[in-house]
Structure formats: structure tokens, C-alpha cells
PDB file of C-alpha atoms in Angstrom:
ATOM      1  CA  UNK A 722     -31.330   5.523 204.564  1.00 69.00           C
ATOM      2  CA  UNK A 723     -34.698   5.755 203.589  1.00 77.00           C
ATOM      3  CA  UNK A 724     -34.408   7.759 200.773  1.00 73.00           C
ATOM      4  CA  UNK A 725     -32.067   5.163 199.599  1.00 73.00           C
ATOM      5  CA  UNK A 726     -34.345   2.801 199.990  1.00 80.00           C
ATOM      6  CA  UNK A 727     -37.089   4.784 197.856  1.00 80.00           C
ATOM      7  CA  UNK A 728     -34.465   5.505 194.916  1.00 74.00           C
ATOM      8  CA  UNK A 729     -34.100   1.808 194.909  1.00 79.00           C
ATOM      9  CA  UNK A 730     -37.274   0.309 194.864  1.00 83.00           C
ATOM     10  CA  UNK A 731     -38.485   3.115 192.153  1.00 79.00           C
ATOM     11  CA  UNK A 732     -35.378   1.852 190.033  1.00 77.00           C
ATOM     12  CA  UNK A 733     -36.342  -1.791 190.637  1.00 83.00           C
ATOM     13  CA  UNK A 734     -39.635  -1.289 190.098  1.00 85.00           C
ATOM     14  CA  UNK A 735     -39.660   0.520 187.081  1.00 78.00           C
ATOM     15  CA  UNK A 736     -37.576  -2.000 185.605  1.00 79.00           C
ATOM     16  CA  UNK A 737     -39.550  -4.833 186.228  1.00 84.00           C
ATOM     17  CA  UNK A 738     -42.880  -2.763 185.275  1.00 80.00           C
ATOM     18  CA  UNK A 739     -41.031  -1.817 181.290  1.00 76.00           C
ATOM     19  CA  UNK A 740     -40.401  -5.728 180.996  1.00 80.00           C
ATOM     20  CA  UNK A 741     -43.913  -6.783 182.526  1.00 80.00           C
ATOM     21  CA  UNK A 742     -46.389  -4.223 181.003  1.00 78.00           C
ATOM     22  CA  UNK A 743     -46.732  -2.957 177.757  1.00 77.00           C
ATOM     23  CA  UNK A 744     -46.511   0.924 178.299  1.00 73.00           C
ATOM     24  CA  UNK A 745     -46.460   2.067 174.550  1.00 79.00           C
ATOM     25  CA  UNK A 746     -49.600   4.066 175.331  1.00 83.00           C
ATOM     26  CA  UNK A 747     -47.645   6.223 177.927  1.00 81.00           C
ATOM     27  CA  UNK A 748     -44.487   6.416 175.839  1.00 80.00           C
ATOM     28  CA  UNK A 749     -44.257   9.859 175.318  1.00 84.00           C
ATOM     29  CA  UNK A 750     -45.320  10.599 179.150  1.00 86.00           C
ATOM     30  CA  UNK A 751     -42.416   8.293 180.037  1.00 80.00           C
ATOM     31  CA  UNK A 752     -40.164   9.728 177.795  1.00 80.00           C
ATOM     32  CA  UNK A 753     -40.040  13.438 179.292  1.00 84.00           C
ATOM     33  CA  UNK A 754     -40.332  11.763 183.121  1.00 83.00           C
ATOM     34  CA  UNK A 755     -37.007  10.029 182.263  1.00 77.00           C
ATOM     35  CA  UNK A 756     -35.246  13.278 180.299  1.00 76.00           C
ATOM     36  CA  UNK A 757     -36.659  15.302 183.659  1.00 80.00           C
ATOM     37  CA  UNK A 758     -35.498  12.671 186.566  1.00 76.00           C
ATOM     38  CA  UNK A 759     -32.310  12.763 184.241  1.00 69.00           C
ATOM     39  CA  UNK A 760     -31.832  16.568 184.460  1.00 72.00           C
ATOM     40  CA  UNK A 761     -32.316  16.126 188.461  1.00 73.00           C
ATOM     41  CA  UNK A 762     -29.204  13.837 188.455  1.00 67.00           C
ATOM     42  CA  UNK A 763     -26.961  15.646 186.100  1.00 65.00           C
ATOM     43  CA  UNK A 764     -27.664  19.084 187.821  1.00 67.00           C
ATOM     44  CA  UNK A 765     -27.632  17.249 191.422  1.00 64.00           C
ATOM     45  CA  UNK A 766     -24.006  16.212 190.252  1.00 59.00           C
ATOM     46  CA  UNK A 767     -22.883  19.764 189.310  1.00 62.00           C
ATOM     47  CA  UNK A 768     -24.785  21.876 192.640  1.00 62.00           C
ATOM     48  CA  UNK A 769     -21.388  23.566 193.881  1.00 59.00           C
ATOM     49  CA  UNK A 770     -19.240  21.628 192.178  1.00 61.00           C
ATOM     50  CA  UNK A 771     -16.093  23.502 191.780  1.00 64.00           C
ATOM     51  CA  UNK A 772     -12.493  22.872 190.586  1.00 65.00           C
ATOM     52  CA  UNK A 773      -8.950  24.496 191.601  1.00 67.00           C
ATOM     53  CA  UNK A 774      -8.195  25.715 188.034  1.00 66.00           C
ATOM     54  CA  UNK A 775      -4.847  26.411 189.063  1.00 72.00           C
ATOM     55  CA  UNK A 776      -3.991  23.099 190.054  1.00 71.00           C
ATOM     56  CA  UNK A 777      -5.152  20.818 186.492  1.00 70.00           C
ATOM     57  CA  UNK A 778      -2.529  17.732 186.624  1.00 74.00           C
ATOM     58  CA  UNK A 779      -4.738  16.976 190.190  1.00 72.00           C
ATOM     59  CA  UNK A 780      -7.870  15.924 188.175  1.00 72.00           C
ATOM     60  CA  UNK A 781      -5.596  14.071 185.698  1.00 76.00           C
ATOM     61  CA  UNK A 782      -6.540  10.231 187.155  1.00 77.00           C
ATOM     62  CA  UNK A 783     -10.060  11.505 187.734  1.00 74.00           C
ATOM     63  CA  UNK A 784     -10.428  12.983 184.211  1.00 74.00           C
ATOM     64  CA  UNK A 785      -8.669   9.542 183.045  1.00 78.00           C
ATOM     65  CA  UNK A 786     -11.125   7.116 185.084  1.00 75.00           C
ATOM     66  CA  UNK A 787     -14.467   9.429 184.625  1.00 71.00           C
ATOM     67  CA  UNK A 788     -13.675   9.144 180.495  1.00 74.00           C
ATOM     68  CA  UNK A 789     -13.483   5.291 181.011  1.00 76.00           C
ATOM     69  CA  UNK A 790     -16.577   5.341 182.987  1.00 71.00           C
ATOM     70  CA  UNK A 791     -18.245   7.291 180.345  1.00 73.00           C
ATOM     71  CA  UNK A 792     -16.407   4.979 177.158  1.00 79.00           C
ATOM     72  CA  UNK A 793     -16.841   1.656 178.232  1.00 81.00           C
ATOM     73  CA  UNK A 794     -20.417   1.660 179.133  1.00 80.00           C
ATOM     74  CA  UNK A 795     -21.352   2.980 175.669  1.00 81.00           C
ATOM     75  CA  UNK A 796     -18.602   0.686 173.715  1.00 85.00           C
ATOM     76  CA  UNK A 797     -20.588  -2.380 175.170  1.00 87.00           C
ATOM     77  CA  UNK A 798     -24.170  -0.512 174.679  1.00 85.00           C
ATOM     78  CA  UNK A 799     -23.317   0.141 171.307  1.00 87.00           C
ATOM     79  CA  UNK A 800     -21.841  -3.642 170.651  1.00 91.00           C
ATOM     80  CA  UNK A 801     -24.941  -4.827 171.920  1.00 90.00           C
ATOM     81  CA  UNK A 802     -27.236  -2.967 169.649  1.00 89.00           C
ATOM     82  CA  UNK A 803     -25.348  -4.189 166.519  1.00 92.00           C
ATOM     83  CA  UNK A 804     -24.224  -7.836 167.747  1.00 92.00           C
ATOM     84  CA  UNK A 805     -27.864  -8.067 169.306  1.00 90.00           C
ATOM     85  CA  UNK A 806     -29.873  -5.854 167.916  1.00 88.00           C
ATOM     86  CA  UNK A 807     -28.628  -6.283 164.801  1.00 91.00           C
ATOM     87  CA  UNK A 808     -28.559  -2.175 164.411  1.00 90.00           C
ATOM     88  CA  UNK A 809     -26.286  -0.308 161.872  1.00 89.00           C
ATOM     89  CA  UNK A 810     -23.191   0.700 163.790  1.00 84.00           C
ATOM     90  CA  UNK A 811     -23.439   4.388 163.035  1.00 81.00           C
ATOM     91  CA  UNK A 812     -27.459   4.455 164.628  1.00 82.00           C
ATOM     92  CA  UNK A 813     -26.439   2.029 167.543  1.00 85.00           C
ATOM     93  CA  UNK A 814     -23.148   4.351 168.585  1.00 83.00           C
ATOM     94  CA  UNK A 815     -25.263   7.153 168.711  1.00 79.00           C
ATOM     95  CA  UNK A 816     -28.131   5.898 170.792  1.00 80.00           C
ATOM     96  CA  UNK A 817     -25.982   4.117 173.095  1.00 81.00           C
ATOM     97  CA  UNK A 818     -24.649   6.634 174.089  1.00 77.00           C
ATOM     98  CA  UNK A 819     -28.214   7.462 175.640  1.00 71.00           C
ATOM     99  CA  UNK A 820     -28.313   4.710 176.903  1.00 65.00           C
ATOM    100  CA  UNK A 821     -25.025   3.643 178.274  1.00 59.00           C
ATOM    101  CA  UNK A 822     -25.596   4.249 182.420  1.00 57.00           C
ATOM    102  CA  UNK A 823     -23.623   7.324 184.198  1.00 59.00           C
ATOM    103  CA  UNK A 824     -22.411   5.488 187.365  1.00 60.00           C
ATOM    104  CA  UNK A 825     -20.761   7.982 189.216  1.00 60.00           C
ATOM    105  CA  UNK A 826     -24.018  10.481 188.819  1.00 61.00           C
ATOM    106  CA  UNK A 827     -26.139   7.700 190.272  1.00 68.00           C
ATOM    107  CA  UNK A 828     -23.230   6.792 193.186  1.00 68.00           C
ATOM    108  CA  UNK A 829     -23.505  10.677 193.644  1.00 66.00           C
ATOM    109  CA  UNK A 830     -27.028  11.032 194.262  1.00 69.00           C
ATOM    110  CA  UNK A 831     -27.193   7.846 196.510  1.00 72.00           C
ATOM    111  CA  UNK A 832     -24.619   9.509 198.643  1.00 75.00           C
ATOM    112  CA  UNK A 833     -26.268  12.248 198.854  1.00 75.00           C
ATOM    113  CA  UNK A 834     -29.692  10.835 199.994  1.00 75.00           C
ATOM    114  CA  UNK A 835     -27.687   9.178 202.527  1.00 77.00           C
ATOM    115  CA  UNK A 836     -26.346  12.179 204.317  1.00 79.00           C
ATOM    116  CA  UNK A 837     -23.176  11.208 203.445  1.00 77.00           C
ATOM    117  CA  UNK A 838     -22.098  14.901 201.597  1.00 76.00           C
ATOM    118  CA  UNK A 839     -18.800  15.298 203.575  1.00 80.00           C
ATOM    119  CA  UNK A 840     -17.501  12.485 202.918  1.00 81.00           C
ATOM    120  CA  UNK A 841     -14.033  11.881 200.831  1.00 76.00           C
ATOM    121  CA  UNK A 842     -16.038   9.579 198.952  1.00 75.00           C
ATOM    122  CA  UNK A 843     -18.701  12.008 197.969  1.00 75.00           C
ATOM    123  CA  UNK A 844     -16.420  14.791 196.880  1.00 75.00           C
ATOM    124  CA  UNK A 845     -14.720  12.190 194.483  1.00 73.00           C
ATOM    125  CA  UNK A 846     -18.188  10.784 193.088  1.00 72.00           C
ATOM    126  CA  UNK A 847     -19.198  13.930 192.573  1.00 72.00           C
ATOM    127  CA  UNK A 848     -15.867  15.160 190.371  1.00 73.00           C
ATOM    128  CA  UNK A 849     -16.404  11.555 188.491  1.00 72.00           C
ATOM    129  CA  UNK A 850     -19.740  12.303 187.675  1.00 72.00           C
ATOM    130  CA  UNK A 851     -19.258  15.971 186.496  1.00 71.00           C
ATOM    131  CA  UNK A 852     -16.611  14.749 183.702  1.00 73.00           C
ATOM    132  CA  UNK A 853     -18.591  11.531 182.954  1.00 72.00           C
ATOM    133  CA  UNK A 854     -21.362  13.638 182.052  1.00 71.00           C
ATOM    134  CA  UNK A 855     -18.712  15.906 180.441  1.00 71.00           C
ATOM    135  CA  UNK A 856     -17.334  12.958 178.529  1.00 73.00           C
ATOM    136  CA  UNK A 857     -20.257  11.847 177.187  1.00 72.00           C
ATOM    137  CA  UNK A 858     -21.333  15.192 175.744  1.00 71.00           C
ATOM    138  CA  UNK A 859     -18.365  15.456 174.305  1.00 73.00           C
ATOM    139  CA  UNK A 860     -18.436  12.526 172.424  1.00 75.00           C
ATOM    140  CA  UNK A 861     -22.390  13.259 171.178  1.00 73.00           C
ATOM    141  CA  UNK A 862     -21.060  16.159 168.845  1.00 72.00           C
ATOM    142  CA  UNK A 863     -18.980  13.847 166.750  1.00 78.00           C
ATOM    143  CA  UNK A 864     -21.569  10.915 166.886  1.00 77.00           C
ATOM    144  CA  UNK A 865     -23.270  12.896 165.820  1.00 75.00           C
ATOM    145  CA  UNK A 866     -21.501  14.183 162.814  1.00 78.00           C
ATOM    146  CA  UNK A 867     -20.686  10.514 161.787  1.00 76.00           C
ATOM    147  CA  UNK A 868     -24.493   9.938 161.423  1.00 75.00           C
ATOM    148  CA  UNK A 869     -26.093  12.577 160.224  1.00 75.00           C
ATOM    149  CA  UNK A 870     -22.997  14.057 157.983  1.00 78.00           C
ATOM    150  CA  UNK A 871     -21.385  17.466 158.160  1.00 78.00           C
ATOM    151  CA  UNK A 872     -24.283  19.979 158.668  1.00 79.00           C
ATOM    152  CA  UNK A 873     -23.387  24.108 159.458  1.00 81.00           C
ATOM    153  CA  UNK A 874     -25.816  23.633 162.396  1.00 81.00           C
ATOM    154  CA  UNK A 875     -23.348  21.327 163.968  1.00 77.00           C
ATOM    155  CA  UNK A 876     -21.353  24.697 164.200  1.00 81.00           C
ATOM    156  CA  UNK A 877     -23.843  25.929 166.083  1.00 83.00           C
ATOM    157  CA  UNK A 878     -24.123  23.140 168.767  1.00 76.00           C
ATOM    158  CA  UNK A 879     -20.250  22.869 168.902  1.00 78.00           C
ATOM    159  CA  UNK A 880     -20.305  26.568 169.858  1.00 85.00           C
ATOM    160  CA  UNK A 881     -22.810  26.199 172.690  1.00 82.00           C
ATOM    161  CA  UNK A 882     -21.069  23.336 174.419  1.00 75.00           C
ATOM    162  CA  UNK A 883     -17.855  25.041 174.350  1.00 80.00           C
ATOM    163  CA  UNK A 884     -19.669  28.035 175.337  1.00 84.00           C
ATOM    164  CA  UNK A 885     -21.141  26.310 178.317  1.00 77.00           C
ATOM    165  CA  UNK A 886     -17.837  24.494 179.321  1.00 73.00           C
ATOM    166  CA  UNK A 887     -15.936  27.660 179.179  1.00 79.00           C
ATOM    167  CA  UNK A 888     -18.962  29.418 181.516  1.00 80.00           C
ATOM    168  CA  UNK A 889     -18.986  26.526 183.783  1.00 71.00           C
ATOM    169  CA  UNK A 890     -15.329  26.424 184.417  1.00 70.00           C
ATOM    170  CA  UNK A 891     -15.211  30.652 184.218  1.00 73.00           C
ATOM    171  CA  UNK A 892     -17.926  31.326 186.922  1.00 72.00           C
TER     172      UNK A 892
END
């Protein structure tokens, strides 16, 4: 409980301190502390994950809410950047989806600091939070076609995230 209690005043507190203080000096700093605290989740979220590959239609609903999960977050970022923000649609889809929350990976990790591991509800969050993060990766490659155009490195990062998948769900 009282690591939940941590995770939850660092979250609160770090969102009051970016709308109280101006931290442009420590941008940068902030910026790899978030991609780092970022990686913890997503690889928290995949630590012995595995998935009866013989069985698929079973992670049918799961596949089905996790893609939700992933969508509609970064449907409403993205809406709120251009209705807002007043950002050109093709820039605000593809940052929102940086910035559009993964739910399930922070359920997950709360679960976890509360001990709560062999739980039902655990073993779910966790499968939600491994396609969420699947989802959204997913979507990044043609995001990122749409802004940038068709580039032959795009090839290239196609490749390694099907490479990747197909490892992950191999071994």
C-alpha cells in the first residue's frame, strides 16, 4: 500500500509542479526521466507475460477492448490538439498518440506495487496493457507515414516491429 501511495503522490505532484513552475530549463532532463519511467512501465507490463498461441479466439474481447483503450484516448488527444490547440491534424494525430495515457499499463503497475500479482484482475491488466502498448505501436508506423510521406526508411522500422512482434510471440 505504500508504494501505492508513493506512485501517487509522485504523479500528483509532478502534475501540479509542470502547471506551477516553469521547468523549460530542465526540459531535456525531464524529457529522458519520462521516456525512462516510461520504459519501466511498458517492460513492467511485458515481465513474463505469455500467451497460449494455440488458443487465439480467447484474447479476441481482450485484443478488442485493449485496441479501444489504446484508440479512444488518442482520438480525443488528437481532437484536442486541433479543436484546442488549434494544431494541423496530421502533427496533432501523431503526437497524441504520445500523449494519449496507457491505462491498463498504469492499472498494471499499481497492482503490482500492491502485492496483488495473483490476482484474476492482475493477469487481465496485464494482457490489456501488453496489446494497448501493442496497439499503439502499431498505429505510430502509419502516423507516421501520413506525416512525414512515404520514406524507404519506413521499410526499415516496419521490419523491426514485425521483427520484434514475431520474437516476442516466438520465444
Amino acid at each position: 500500500m505504500k508504494r501505492i501511495l508513493a506512485y501517487s503522490a509522485l504523479l500528483v505532484s509532478g502534475m501540479l509542479a509542470s502547471q506551477i513552475f516553469d521547468l523549460s530549463p530542465f526540459e531535456h532532463t525531464l524529457k529522458i526521466i519520462a521516456q525512462l519511467c516510461l520504459g519501466v512501465i511498458m517492460i513492467e507490463a511485458g515481465l513474463e507475460f505469455s500467451a497460449d498461441l494455440k488458443h487465439p479466439k480467447t484474447y479476441a474481447t481482450d485484443t478488442l477492448v485493449s485496441v479501444s483503450a489504446s484508440l479512444l484516448p488518442w482520438a480525443l488527444t488528437a481532437l484536442y490538439f486541433i479543436g484546442i490547440l488549434g494544431m494541423e491534424w496530421r502533427d496533432a494525430s501523431l503526437v497524441a498518440c504520445f500523449a494519449a495515457p496507457t491505462s491498463a499499463g498504469v492499472l498494471f503497475t499499481l497492482l503490482a506495487a500492491a502485492g496483488l500479482s495473483a490476482t484474476w484482475v492482475f493477469k487481465k491488466a496485464r494482457v490489456l496493457a501488453v496489446f494497448d502498448d501493442l496497439a499503439t505501436l502499431l498505429l505510430l508506423v502509419p502516423l507516421q507515414i501520413l506525416v512525414s510521406g512515404w520514406k524507404t526508411v519506413l521499410l526499415l522500422h516496419i521490419a523491426i516491429t514485425l521483427g520484434i512482434a514475431y520474437a516476442g510471440a516466438r520465444w
